Amino acid sequence: MTTEDLNIQWYPGHMTKTRRMMEADLRLVDAVCEILDARIPRSSRNPDIDAICGNKPRMVILNRIDMADPDRTAAWAAWFKAQGMAVIRTDCKNRKGITDFGPALRRLLAEKLRRYAEKGMAGKPLKVMVVGIPNVGKSTFINQIAGRKGAKAENRPGVTRGKQWVTVDQGLLLLDTPGILWPKFEDPEVGLRLAFTGAVKDDILDVETLSARLMRQLWQEYPQALRERYKIEAGPETTGFELMELAARKRGFLLPGNELDLERMAKVVLEEYRSCKLGRFTLETPQ
Ligand code: G4P
């Protein structure tokens, strides 16, 4: 995954412009489909999405399920459903879950379809749009739906563009440019989780602190994975830095003078987390 995309200058002027454009697009569609990263469903949400969408019927697309904890993905799906949203789970990279999109949208918009039928407008297509923060998988999703390769949505907020529609199936059209939203930058926990997954650059924190925070959370929630991968054992109160030291010692990451090379260990932990060599983890629960 590239890490440059969240480098967008999301200063307030851009947010306002993006929001205005999205509100204009919203008038053209029957439903909004919000793509989230299944590993961090809360941190990959836009903080203003409810206000932006108003009363539009909503779908949540939990993407990257190939990288997330399946039990927690199920819990999140149930939670979003309980809020009245349609939910599908996708691995866009491998085309999993994509064909659930049409049926799930028709269920969500069943009332509207019934009204169309009553008025003799049975063939009128439903129109929907996809929104999400940079890097969450919007272009990949739209390309999969359209059966095409390579076209990348421009991750530039506030750029005027012509409207084009992608045919999902008969009677269902998707706006072919996604709405690019900003995450909740002001919340440091959100910044941390976006950095764990690589959605933002590592330099929000030094790499060792970032890795220590990740190790600490994994030790609390998925200790077996760390035991197996790094052959470490520790008590429940062990700090992230202590966990990194234990792992660095086991791996023999030493600097001249026998000092532990924690920077090297930190990079290994982050790389192994992001490539799922450590396992499939979800770092947020609905509670
Ligand atoms: P965006 O339009 O929302 O900015 O995101 P985009 O589709 O460009 O996706 C960002 C990266 O995430 C891409 O990887 C894409 O392949 C990957 N991706 C999207 N959906 C999934 C998924 O469900 N599972 C996994 N594992 N990855 C997914 P990239 O490294 O930028 O490109 P590439 O290596 O795939 O060419």
GROMACS .gro file of N, CA and C in nm, residues 109-202:
model
  282
  109LEU      N    1  -3.291  -0.104  -0.052
  109LEU     CA    2  -3.378  -0.010  -0.122
  109LEU      C    3  -3.509  -0.075  -0.167
  110ALA      N    4  -3.549  -0.181  -0.096
  110ALA     CA    5  -3.668  -0.257  -0.138
  110ALA      C    6  -3.792  -0.169  -0.145
  111GLU      N    7  -3.801  -0.078  -0.048
  111GLU     CA    8  -3.919   0.009  -0.042
  111GLU      C    9  -3.927   0.097  -0.168
  112LYS      N   10  -3.814   0.153  -0.205
  112LYS     CA   11  -3.808   0.238  -0.324
  112LYS      C   12  -3.842   0.157  -0.450
  113LEU      N   13  -3.789   0.037  -0.458
  113LEU     CA   14  -3.817  -0.048  -0.575
  113LEU      C   15  -3.966  -0.079  -0.584
  114ARG      N   16  -4.029  -0.099  -0.468
  114ARG     CA   17  -4.173  -0.126  -0.465
  114ARG      C   18  -4.250  -0.005  -0.517
  115ARG      N   19  -4.206   0.114  -0.474
  115ARG     CA   20  -4.274   0.236  -0.520
  115ARG      C   21  -4.257   0.255  -0.671
  116TYR      N   22  -4.135   0.227  -0.721
  116TYR     CA   23  -4.113   0.236  -0.866
  116TYR      C   24  -4.209   0.143  -0.938
  117ALA      N   25  -4.222   0.020  -0.888
  117ALA     CA   26  -4.307  -0.080  -0.955
  117ALA      C   27  -4.453  -0.033  -0.956
  118GLU      N   28  -4.498   0.023  -0.842
  118GLU     CA   29  -4.637   0.071  -0.833
  118GLU      C   30  -4.665   0.182  -0.933
  119LYS      N   31  -4.562   0.264  -0.957
  119LYS     CA   32  -4.581   0.377  -1.049
  119LYS      C   33  -4.552   0.338  -1.194
  120GLY      N   34  -4.531   0.210  -1.219
  120GLY     CA   35  -4.501   0.165  -1.355
  120GLY      C   36  -4.362   0.204  -1.401
  121MET      N   37  -4.268   0.222  -1.304
  121MET     CA   38  -4.130   0.259  -1.340
  121MET      C   39  -4.034   0.147  -1.301
  122ALA      N   40  -4.078   0.025  -1.325
  122ALA     CA   41  -4.003  -0.091  -1.272
  122ALA      C   42  -3.858  -0.097  -1.321
  123GLY      N   43  -3.829  -0.045  -1.439
  123GLY     CA   44  -3.693  -0.057  -1.491
  123GLY      C   45  -3.599   0.055  -1.448
  124LYS      N   46  -3.653   0.153  -1.376
  124LYS     CA   47  -3.569   0.271  -1.340
  124LYS      C   48  -3.449   0.228  -1.254
  125PRO      N   49  -3.328   0.262  -1.299
  125PRO     CA   50  -3.211   0.212  -1.225
  125PRO      C   51  -3.192   0.282  -1.091
  126LEU      N   52  -3.143   0.206  -0.996
  126LEU     CA   53  -3.100   0.262  -0.868
  126LEU      C   54  -2.960   0.319  -0.889
  127LYS      N   55  -2.933   0.430  -0.820
  127LYS     CA   56  -2.801   0.492  -0.833
  127LYS      C   57  -2.736   0.504  -0.696
  128VAL      N   58  -2.609   0.468  -0.691
  128VAL     CA   59  -2.540   0.472  -0.562
  128VAL      C   60  -2.400   0.531  -0.579
  129MET      N   61  -2.343   0.576  -0.469
  129MET     CA   62  -2.205   0.624  -0.472
  129MET      C   63  -2.123   0.560  -0.360
  130VAL      N   64  -1.992   0.554  -0.386
  130VAL     CA   65  -1.899   0.497  -0.290
  130VAL      C   66  -1.819   0.610  -0.228
  131VAL      N   67  -1.802   0.605  -0.097
  131VAL     CA   68  -1.718   0.705  -0.029
  131VAL      C   69  -1.622   0.634   0.067
  132GLY      N   70  -1.517   0.704   0.102
  132GLY     CA   71  -1.423   0.647   0.199
  132GLY      C   72  -1.297   0.729   0.208
  133ILE      N   73  -1.219   0.705   0.312
  133ILE     CA   74  -1.093   0.777   0.329
  133ILE      C   75  -0.991   0.725   0.227
  134PRO      N   76  -0.883   0.800   0.200
  134PRO     CA   77  -0.783   0.754   0.104
  134PRO      C   78  -0.728   0.615   0.142
  135ASN      N   79  -0.701   0.537   0.040
  135ASN     CA   80  -0.634   0.406   0.056
  135ASN      C   81  -0.721   0.294   0.109
  136VAL      N   82  -0.848   0.319   0.129
  136VAL     CA   83  -0.932   0.217   0.192
  136VAL      C   84  -0.975   0.110   0.090
  137GLY      N   85  -0.960   0.142  -0.038
  137GLY     CA   86  -0.992   0.043  -0.142
  137GLY      C   87  -1.103   0.086  -0.238
  138LYS      N   88  -1.132   0.215  -0.242
  138LYS     CA   89  -1.243   0.264  -0.326
  138LYS      C   90  -1.221   0.233  -0.474
  139SER      N   91  -1.101   0.265  -0.525
  139SER     CA   92  -1.074   0.243  -0.669
  139SER      C   93  -1.077   0.094  -0.700
  140THR      N   94  -1.017   0.017  -0.613
  140THR     CA   95  -1.015  -0.128  -0.636
  140THR      C   96  -1.158  -0.182  -0.641
  141PHE      N   97  -1.241  -0.135  -0.550
  141PHE     CA   98  -1.380  -0.180  -0.546
  141PHE      C   99  -1.454  -0.142  -0.675
  142ILE      N  100  -1.440  -0.016  -0.714
  142ILE     CA  101  -1.512   0.029  -0.834
  142ILE      C  102  -1.459  -0.046  -0.958
  143ASN      N  103  -1.328  -0.065  -0.964
  143ASN     CA  104  -1.272  -0.140  -1.078
  143ASN      C  105  -1.323  -0.284  -1.081
  144GLN      N  106  -1.334  -0.345  -0.965
  144GLN     CA  107  -1.387  -0.483  -0.959
  144GLN      C  108  -1.531  -0.487  -1.006
  145ILE      N  109  -1.609  -0.392  -0.958
  145ILE     CA  110  -1.751  -0.385  -0.996
  145ILE      C  111  -1.762  -0.366  -1.148
  146ALA      N  112  -1.674  -0.281  -1.201
  146ALA     CA  113  -1.682  -0.247  -1.344
  146ALA      C  114  -1.608  -0.350  -1.430
  147GLY      N  115  -1.537  -0.444  -1.366
  147GLY     CA  116  -1.462  -0.542  -1.442
  147GLY      C  117  -1.349  -0.480  -1.523
  148ARG      N  118  -1.283  -0.380  -1.466
  148ARG     CA  119  -1.172  -0.316  -1.538
  148ARG      C  120  -1.050  -0.312  -1.447
  149LYS      N  121  -0.938  -0.279  -1.509
  149LYS     CA  122  -0.813  -0.278  -1.433
  149LYS      C  123  -0.752  -0.139  -1.435
  150GLY      N  124  -0.691  -0.104  -1.323
  150GLY     CA  125  -0.594   0.005  -1.327
  150GLY      C  126  -0.641   0.147  -1.304
  151ALA      N  127  -0.765   0.180  -1.339
  151ALA     CA  128  -0.804   0.321  -1.323
  151ALA      C  129  -0.802   0.356  -1.175
  152LYS      N  130  -0.728   0.456  -1.143
  152LYS     CA  131  -0.713   0.494  -1.002
  152LYS      C  132  -0.785   0.625  -0.976
  153ALA      N  133  -0.867   0.626  -0.874
  153ALA     CA  134  -0.935   0.751  -0.838
  153ALA      C  135  -0.830   0.852  -0.795
  154GLU      N  136  -0.852   0.973  -0.834
  154GLU     CA  137  -0.759   1.077  -0.792
  154GLU      C  138  -0.784   1.109  -0.647
  155ASN      N  139  -0.680   1.095  -0.567
  155ASN     CA  140  -0.695   1.127  -0.426
  155ASN      C  141  -0.673   1.275  -0.401
  156ARG      N  142  -0.745   1.354  -0.478
  156ARG     CA  143  -0.734   1.498  -0.456
  156ARG      C  144  -0.870   1.551  -0.419
  157PRO      N  145  -0.880   1.615  -0.303
  157PRO     CA  146  -1.011   1.665  -0.264
  157PRO      C  147  -1.050   1.786  -0.348
  158GLY      N  148  -1.177   1.799  -0.367
  158GLY     CA  149  -1.227   1.922  -0.425
  158GLY      C  150  -1.200   1.941  -0.573
  159VAL      N  151  -1.174   1.833  -0.647
  159VAL     CA  152  -1.149   1.847  -0.791
  159VAL      C  153  -1.280   1.825  -0.866
  160THR      N  154  -1.316   1.920  -0.949
  160THR     CA  155  -1.442   1.908  -1.023
  160THR      C  156  -1.426   1.800  -1.130
  161ARG      N  157  -1.531   1.726  -1.154
  161ARG     CA  158  -1.521   1.615  -1.249
  161ARG      C  159  -1.656   1.588  -1.312
  162GLY      N  160  -1.655   1.529  -1.427
  162GLY     CA  161  -1.780   1.492  -1.493
  162GLY      C  162  -1.837   1.366  -1.430
  163LYS      N  163  -1.968   1.351  -1.438
  163LYS     CA  164  -2.030   1.233  -1.377
  163LYS      C  165  -2.037   1.119  -1.477
  164GLN      N  166  -1.985   1.005  -1.436
  164GLN     CA  167  -1.999   0.886  -1.518
  164GLN      C  168  -2.050   0.775  -1.430
  165TRP      N  169  -2.120   0.683  -1.493
  165TRP     CA  170  -2.181   0.576  -1.415
  165TRP      C  171  -2.131   0.440  -1.461
  166VAL      N  172  -2.109   0.354  -1.363
  166VAL     CA  173  -2.065   0.217  -1.390
  166VAL      C  174  -2.186   0.127  -1.371
  167THR      N  175  -2.209   0.036  -1.465
  167THR     CA  176  -2.320  -0.057  -1.450
  167THR      C  177  -2.278  -0.173  -1.360
  168VAL      N  178  -2.347  -0.185  -1.246
  168VAL     CA  179  -2.318  -0.297  -1.156
  168VAL      C  180  -2.390  -0.421  -1.207
  169ASP      N  181  -2.517  -0.407  -1.232
  169ASP     CA  182  -2.596  -0.509  -1.299
  169ASP      C  183  -2.719  -0.437  -1.352
  170GLN      N  184  -2.809  -0.511  -1.414
  170GLN     CA  185  -2.923  -0.443  -1.474
  170GLN      C  186  -3.001  -0.368  -1.365
  171GLY      N  187  -3.015  -0.239  -1.383
  171GLY     CA  188  -3.095  -0.163  -1.288
  171GLY      C  189  -3.017  -0.109  -1.169
  172LEU      N  190  -2.884  -0.120  -1.174
  172LEU     CA  191  -2.805  -0.066  -1.062
  172LEU      C  192  -2.679   0.002  -1.115
  173LEU      N  193  -2.671   0.134  -1.089
  173LEU     CA  194  -2.558   0.213  -1.138
  173LEU      C  195  -2.478   0.270  -1.022
  174LEU      N  196  -2.347   0.273  -1.042
  174LEU     CA  197  -2.256   0.325  -0.939
  174LEU      C  198  -2.182   0.445  -0.998
  175LEU      N  199  -2.180   0.553  -0.922
  175LEU     CA  200  -2.104   0.672  -0.966
  175LEU      C  201  -1.957   0.632  -0.976
  176ASP      N  202  -1.895   0.659  -1.091
  176ASP     CA  203  -1.764   0.596  -1.112
  176ASP      C  204  -1.648   0.668  -1.045
  177THR      N  205  -1.675   0.786  -0.985
  177THR     CA  206  -1.570   0.849  -0.905
  177THR      C  207  -1.615   0.848  -0.759
  178PRO      N  208  -1.530   0.796  -0.671
  178PRO     CA  209  -1.570   0.788  -0.531
  178PRO      C  210  -1.558   0.922  -0.461
  179GLY      N  211  -1.627   0.934  -0.350
  179GLY     CA  212  -1.610   1.051  -0.265
  179GLY      C  213  -1.498   1.024  -0.167
  180ILE      N  214  -1.398   1.112  -0.169
  180ILE     CA  215  -1.281   1.093  -0.081
  180ILE      C  216  -1.301   1.173   0.046
  181LEU      N  217  -1.302   1.105   0.157
  181LEU     CA  218  -1.330   1.169   0.285
  181LEU      C  219  -1.205   1.174   0.372
  182TRP      N  220  -1.210   1.256   0.473
  182TRP     CA  221  -1.098   1.268   0.566
  182TRP      C  222  -1.129   1.187   0.691
  183PRO      N  223  -1.025   1.127   0.753
  183PRO     CA  224  -1.047   1.058   0.880
  183PRO      C  225  -1.052   1.158   0.996
  184LYS      N  226  -1.067   1.105   1.116
  184LYS     CA  227  -1.078   1.193   1.232
  184LYS      C  228  -0.938   1.230   1.282
  185PHE      N  229  -0.873   1.320   1.208
  185PHE     CA  230  -0.733   1.354   1.234
  185PHE      C  231  -0.707   1.399   1.378
  186GLU      N  232  -0.805   1.467   1.436
  186GLU     CA  233  -0.778   1.532   1.565
  186GLU      C  234  -0.769   1.432   1.681
  187ASP      N  235  -0.808   1.309   1.658
  187ASP     CA  236  -0.804   1.208   1.764
  187ASP      C  237  -0.672   1.131   1.753
  188PRO      N  238  -0.583   1.142   1.854
  188PRO     CA  239  -0.452   1.078   1.843
  188PRO      C  240  -0.461   0.925   1.831
  189GLU      N  241  -0.562   0.866   1.894
  189GLU     CA  242  -0.578   0.720   1.883
  189GLU      C  243  -0.606   0.679   1.739
  190VAL      N  244  -0.684   0.762   1.671
  190VAL     CA  245  -0.715   0.735   1.530
  190VAL      C  246  -0.589   0.745   1.447
  191GLY      N  247  -0.508   0.850   1.472
  191GLY     CA  248  -0.382   0.867   1.401
  191GLY      C  249  -0.291   0.747   1.420
  192LEU      N  250  -0.289   0.697   1.543
  192LEU     CA  251  -0.206   0.582   1.577
  192LEU      C  252  -0.248   0.458   1.496
  193ARG      N  253  -0.378   0.434   1.492
  193ARG     CA  254  -0.426   0.313   1.423
  193ARG      C  255  -0.406   0.325   1.273
  194LEU      N  256  -0.425   0.446   1.219
  194LEU     CA  257  -0.400   0.465   1.076
  194LEU      C  258  -0.251   0.444   1.046
  195ALA      N  259  -0.166   0.479   1.142
  195ALA     CA  260  -0.022   0.457   1.123
  195ALA      C  261   0.013   0.309   1.136
  196PHE      N  262  -0.052   0.238   1.227
  196PHE     CA  263  -0.028   0.093   1.239
  196PHE      C  264  -0.052   0.025   1.105
  197THR      N  265  -0.165   0.058   1.043
  197THR     CA  266  -0.202  -0.011   0.919
  197THR      C  267  -0.123   0.042   0.799
  198GLY      N  268  -0.052   0.153   0.817
  198GLY     CA  269   0.025   0.208   0.706
  198GLY      C  270  -0.054   0.307   0.623
  199ALA      N  271  -0.176   0.342   0.669
  199ALA     CA  272  -0.257   0.437   0.591
  199ALA      C  273  -0.200   0.578   0.597
  200VAL      N  274  -0.131   0.609   0.707
  200VAL     CA  275  -0.057   0.736   0.712
  200VAL      C  276   0.090   0.705   0.735
  201LYS      N  277   0.171   0.800   0.706
  201LYS     CA  278   0.315   0.780   0.719
  201LYS      C  279   0.352   0.749   0.863
  202ASP      N  280   0.462   0.672   0.876
  202ASP     CA  281   0.510   0.634   1.009
  202ASP      C  282   0.552   0.754   1.093
   0.00000   0.00000   0.00000
